[in-house]
Amino acid sequence: HTHTRTHTHARTRARKHTYTPVNTHTYAGMLPRALHRRERGSGTERETLVSRAIDRSLRPLLLPGYHYPVDVHVRVLSQDADSMDPDTVAINAASMACVLSNIPWNGPVGAVRVAHIDGAFVVSPELSLLRRADMDILVAGTSGRVLMLEMNGAQVPESTVAEAMHLAQSHLGPLIEAQLELAQQCGRQKREVPLFEVPPAALERLTGLLEPLLLPVLRDGRHMGKAQRGTALEMAKARGWEQAQALALAAPAEGLQQQQQQQQQRPNGDSV
């Protein structure tokens, strides 16, 4: 069996970000007593990859405009050779922690791994079987859509990958229903927090301003390398920022002019 201890924490004060700061940590063994002690270090590569998988599974379901830092910690307490891999357990445990918490989150999510072993599909394979697989796929998502996908293995037909994805998604339902049932029994009331929303009119105006600058750079896949594309993007962003600032400065003047026209007055206050 695989046992984990998971907890989440969200701060009540928002940071000045244009995104939601989500910190995910997956680790095994003793909890660190200090940040920079050697007992923790920077984490192993596997711990980093599992933490990223948790992040990609949870982050899309946070409310748009929710800029409050969220911390998710998953600690593997025990694992034996015949247990399933801790990756899926960690994602499901992190989802369960978010569902039970007061964090406004549109979960839950479920996670399932499907392996292709000796010509057959195996759902949630044990670690001993997983080593024999020519392909395994990890799928996390809701009952209606896939949020995160990871795959390991050799070359396999596309039809095999597609069948594995559909099989994994069909097994997400029971995991999601179990989390919802537990949330009804002991879940907390979701807190109401102010969200940072961009007015639709302003977003539409900025999109029309930036698309002509960014799309030609992003779509040019023949004449630019990675470094050249990065430089071109920075230049396009700088031009877009200058134009956006000019647009912001011009907006109050346009608003004043429209108001004066509505009041049928000249800028000096005289009647028309």
Coordinates of C-alpha atoms in Angstrom, one line a residue:
H1 CA 0.0 0.0 0.0
T2 CA 1.0 3.6 -0.5
H3 CA 0.2 6.1 2.2
T4 CA 0.5 9.9 1.9
R5 CA -0.1 12.9 4.2
T6 CA -1.4 15.9 2.3
H7 CA -2.3 19.5 3.3
T8 CA -3.1 22.7 1.6
H9 CA -2.9 26.3 2.7
A10 CA -4.0 29.5 1.0
R11 CA -3.1 33.0 2.2
T12 CA -5.7 35.7 2.7
R13 CA -3.7 38.5 1.2
A14 CA -3.3 38.6 -2.5
R15 CA 0.0 39.3 -4.2
K16 CA 0.6 41.7 -7.0
H17 CA 0.8 39.0 -9.7
T18 CA -1.0 38.5 -13.0
Y19 CA -1.3 34.8 -12.2
T20 CA -2.1 32.5 -9.2
P21 CA 1.1 31.6 -7.3
V22 CA 0.7 27.9 -6.6
N23 CA 3.6 26.1 -4.8
T24 CA 3.5 22.3 -4.8
H25 CA 5.9 20.1 -2.9
T26 CA 6.2 16.3 -2.9
Y27 CA 8.7 14.6 -0.8
A28 CA 9.4 11.4 1.2
G29 CA 11.0 10.9 4.5
M30 CA 11.5 13.4 7.3
L31 CA 9.9 16.8 7.2
P32 CA 12.6 19.5 6.9
R33 CA 13.1 21.6 10.0
A34 CA 14.7 24.5 8.2
L35 CA 14.6 25.7 4.6
H36 CA 18.3 25.6 3.7
R37 CA 19.3 22.5 5.7
R38 CA 21.1 19.7 3.9
E39 CA 18.3 17.3 4.8
R40 CA 16.1 18.9 2.3
G41 CA 18.3 20.5 -0.4
S42 CA 16.5 21.2 -3.6
G43 CA 14.6 17.9 -3.9
T44 CA 15.2 15.1 -6.3
E45 CA 14.3 15.2 -10.0
R46 CA 11.4 12.8 -9.4
E47 CA 10.0 14.9 -6.6
T48 CA 10.2 17.9 -8.8
L49 CA 8.4 16.2 -11.7
V50 CA 5.6 14.8 -9.5
S51 CA 5.2 18.3 -8.0
R52 CA 4.8 19.7 -11.5
A53 CA 2.2 17.1 -12.3
I54 CA 0.2 18.1 -9.3
D55 CA 0.5 21.7 -10.2
R56 CA -0.7 21.2 -13.8
S57 CA -3.7 19.1 -12.4
L58 CA -4.9 21.6 -9.8
R59 CA -4.1 25.0 -11.3
P60 CA -6.6 25.1 -14.2
L61 CA -9.5 24.7 -11.8
L62 CA -8.7 27.8 -9.6
L63 CA -11.0 30.6 -10.2
P64 CA -9.9 33.2 -12.8
G65 CA -8.6 36.2 -11.1
Y66 CA -7.7 34.3 -7.9
H67 CA -4.2 35.7 -7.1
Y68 CA -3.9 34.4 -3.5
P69 CA -0.8 32.1 -2.9
V70 CA -1.7 28.5 -2.5
D71 CA 0.6 25.9 -1.0
V72 CA 0.1 22.1 -1.5
H73 CA 2.4 19.6 0.3
V74 CA 2.3 15.9 -0.3
R75 CA 4.4 13.6 1.9
V76 CA 4.8 9.9 1.1
L77 CA 4.7 8.1 4.4
S78 CA 5.1 4.5 3.2
Q79 CA 5.3 2.4 0.1
D80 CA 5.9 -1.3 -0.7
A81 CA 7.0 -3.1 -3.8
D82 CA 3.6 -4.3 -4.7
S83 CA 1.8 -1.0 -4.4
M84 CA 0.8 1.4 -7.1
D85 CA 3.0 4.3 -8.0
P86 CA 2.8 7.3 -5.6
D87 CA 2.2 9.8 -8.5
T88 CA -1.5 9.1 -8.9
V89 CA -2.0 8.8 -5.1
A90 CA -0.3 12.2 -4.7
I91 CA -2.5 13.9 -7.3
N92 CA -5.7 12.4 -5.9
A93 CA -4.7 13.3 -2.3
A94 CA -3.9 16.9 -3.3
S95 CA -7.3 17.1 -5.0
M96 CA -9.0 15.8 -1.9
A97 CA -7.2 18.3 0.3
C98 CA -8.3 21.2 -1.9
V99 CA -11.9 19.9 -2.0
L100 CA -12.1 19.7 1.8
S101 CA -10.4 23.1 2.3
N102 CA -12.0 26.5 2.1
I103 CA -10.0 27.4 -1.0
P104 CA -12.4 28.4 -3.8
W105 CA -11.6 25.7 -6.4
N106 CA -13.7 24.1 -9.1
G107 CA -12.5 20.6 -8.4
P108 CA -12.2 17.7 -7.7
V109 CA -9.9 16.0 -10.2
G110 CA -9.0 12.3 -10.5
A111 CA -5.8 10.7 -11.6
V112 CA -5.3 7.3 -13.2
R113 CA -2.3 5.5 -14.7
V114 CA -2.9 3.0 -17.5
A115 CA -0.1 0.7 -18.7
H116 CA 0.2 -1.4 -21.9
I117 CA 1.7 -4.7 -20.8
D118 CA 2.1 -7.8 -23.0
G119 CA -0.5 -6.5 -25.4
A120 CA -3.2 -5.6 -22.8
F121 CA -4.1 -2.6 -20.8
V122 CA -3.7 -2.6 -17.1
V123 CA -5.4 0.2 -15.0
S124 CA -3.5 1.3 -11.9
P125 CA -0.7 -1.3 -12.3
E126 CA 1.6 -2.3 -9.4
L127 CA 5.2 -1.1 -9.6
S128 CA 6.5 -4.6 -10.4
L129 CA 4.2 -4.7 -13.5
L130 CA 4.9 -1.1 -14.5
R131 CA 8.5 -2.0 -15.1
R132 CA 7.5 -4.4 -17.9
A133 CA 5.2 -1.9 -19.7
D134 CA 6.1 -0.8 -23.2
M135 CA 3.9 2.3 -22.6
D136 CA 2.2 3.9 -19.6
I137 CA 0.1 7.0 -19.5
L138 CA -0.9 9.2 -16.5
V139 CA -4.2 11.1 -17.0
A140 CA -5.6 13.6 -14.6
G141 CA -8.8 15.5 -15.1
T142 CA -12.5 16.0 -14.4
S143 CA -15.3 13.8 -15.7
G144 CA -15.6 16.0 -18.7
R145 CA -12.1 16.9 -19.8
V146 CA -8.4 16.0 -19.4
L147 CA -6.3 18.5 -17.5
M148 CA -2.9 16.8 -17.4
L149 CA -1.2 14.1 -19.4
E150 CA 2.1 12.3 -19.1
M151 CA 3.4 9.3 -21.0
N152 CA 6.4 7.1 -20.9
G153 CA 7.4 4.3 -23.2
A154 CA 8.6 3.2 -26.6
Q155 CA 7.1 3.8 -29.9
V156 CA 3.4 2.7 -30.0
P157 CA 0.6 3.3 -32.5
E158 CA -1.5 6.4 -32.0
S159 CA -4.6 4.2 -31.7
T160 CA -3.0 2.6 -28.6
V161 CA -2.3 5.9 -27.0
A162 CA -5.9 7.1 -27.7
E163 CA -7.4 3.9 -26.4
A164 CA -5.3 4.3 -23.2
M165 CA -6.5 7.9 -22.7
H166 CA -10.1 7.0 -23.1
L167 CA -9.7 4.0 -20.7
A168 CA -8.1 6.2 -18.1
Q169 CA -10.7 8.9 -18.4
S170 CA -13.5 6.4 -17.9
H171 CA -12.0 5.5 -14.5
L172 CA -11.9 9.1 -13.2
G173 CA -15.6 9.1 -12.4
P174 CA -15.5 6.9 -9.3
L175 CA -12.5 8.8 -7.9
I176 CA -14.3 12.2 -8.3
E177 CA -17.5 10.9 -6.8
A178 CA -15.7 9.6 -3.8
Q179 CA -14.2 13.0 -3.2
L180 CA -17.5 14.7 -3.5
E181 CA -19.1 12.3 -1.1
L182 CA -16.4 12.9 1.5
A183 CA -16.7 16.7 0.9
Q184 CA -20.4 16.6 1.8
Q185 CA -19.6 14.9 5.1
C186 CA -16.7 17.0 6.3
G187 CA -15.9 19.7 3.8
R188 CA -15.5 23.3 4.7
Q189 CA -17.5 26.2 3.4
K190 CA -15.6 27.9 0.5
R191 CA -14.5 31.4 1.5
E192 CA -15.5 34.4 -0.6
V193 CA -12.6 36.5 -1.7
P194 CA -12.4 39.5 -4.2
L195 CA -11.2 38.4 -7.6
F196 CA -9.0 40.4 -9.9
E197 CA -11.0 40.7 -13.1
V198 CA -10.1 42.5 -16.3
P199 CA -13.0 44.4 -17.9
P200 CA -14.0 42.6 -21.1
A201 CA -13.8 45.8 -23.1
A202 CA -10.2 46.5 -22.0
L203 CA -9.2 42.9 -22.6
E204 CA -10.7 43.0 -26.1
R205 CA -8.9 46.2 -26.8
L206 CA -5.5 44.9 -25.6
T207 CA -6.0 41.7 -27.5
G208 CA -6.5 43.6 -30.7
L209 CA -3.4 45.7 -29.9
L210 CA -1.0 42.8 -29.1
E211 CA -2.1 40.1 -31.5
P212 CA -0.6 41.8 -34.6
L213 CA 2.7 42.1 -32.8
L214 CA 3.0 38.7 -31.2
L215 CA 1.4 36.3 -33.7
P216 CA 3.9 36.8 -36.6
V217 CA 6.7 36.0 -34.2
L218 CA 5.0 32.9 -32.8
R219 CA 4.0 31.6 -36.2
D220 CA 7.4 32.0 -37.8
G221 CA 8.9 28.5 -37.4
R222 CA 11.4 28.6 -40.3
H223 CA 13.4 31.8 -40.1
M224 CA 14.0 32.0 -36.4
G225 CA 15.7 29.8 -33.8
K226 CA 14.8 29.7 -30.1
A227 CA 17.1 32.5 -29.1
Q228 CA 16.0 34.7 -32.0
R229 CA 12.4 34.1 -31.3
G230 CA 12.9 35.0 -27.6
T231 CA 14.5 38.3 -28.6
A232 CA 11.8 39.1 -31.1
L233 CA 9.1 38.3 -28.5
E234 CA 10.8 40.7 -25.9
M235 CA 10.9 43.4 -28.6
A236 CA 7.3 42.8 -29.5
K237 CA 6.2 42.9 -25.8
A238 CA 8.1 46.2 -25.4
R239 CA 6.4 47.8 -28.4
G240 CA 3.0 46.5 -27.1
W241 CA 3.7 47.9 -23.7
E242 CA 4.5 51.3 -25.1
Q243 CA 1.4 51.3 -27.2
A244 CA -0.7 50.2 -24.2
Q245 CA 0.7 53.0 -22.1
A246 CA -0.1 55.5 -24.8
L247 CA -3.6 54.1 -25.1
A248 CA -4.1 54.3 -21.3
L249 CA -3.0 58.0 -21.4
A250 CA -5.3 58.8 -24.3
A251 CA -8.3 57.1 -22.7
P252 CA -9.0 59.9 -20.1
A253 CA -8.8 62.6 -22.8
E254 CA -11.2 60.7 -25.0
G255 CA -13.6 60.2 -22.2
L256 CA -13.5 63.9 -21.3
Q257 CA -14.1 64.9 -25.0
Q258 CA -17.1 62.5 -25.2
Q259 CA -18.5 63.9 -22.0
Q260 CA -18.1 67.5 -23.2
Q261 CA -19.8 66.6 -26.5
Q262 CA -22.7 65.0 -24.6
Q263 CA -23.0 68.2 -22.5
Q264 CA -22.8 70.3 -25.7
Q265 CA -20.0 72.4 -24.4
R266 CA -16.6 73.5 -25.7
P267 CA -13.4 72.6 -23.9
N268 CA -13.3 76.1 -22.4
G269 CA -16.8 75.7 -20.9
D270 CA -18.7 77.8 -23.4
S271 CA -22.0 76.5 -24.8
V272 CA -22.0 75.4 -28.4

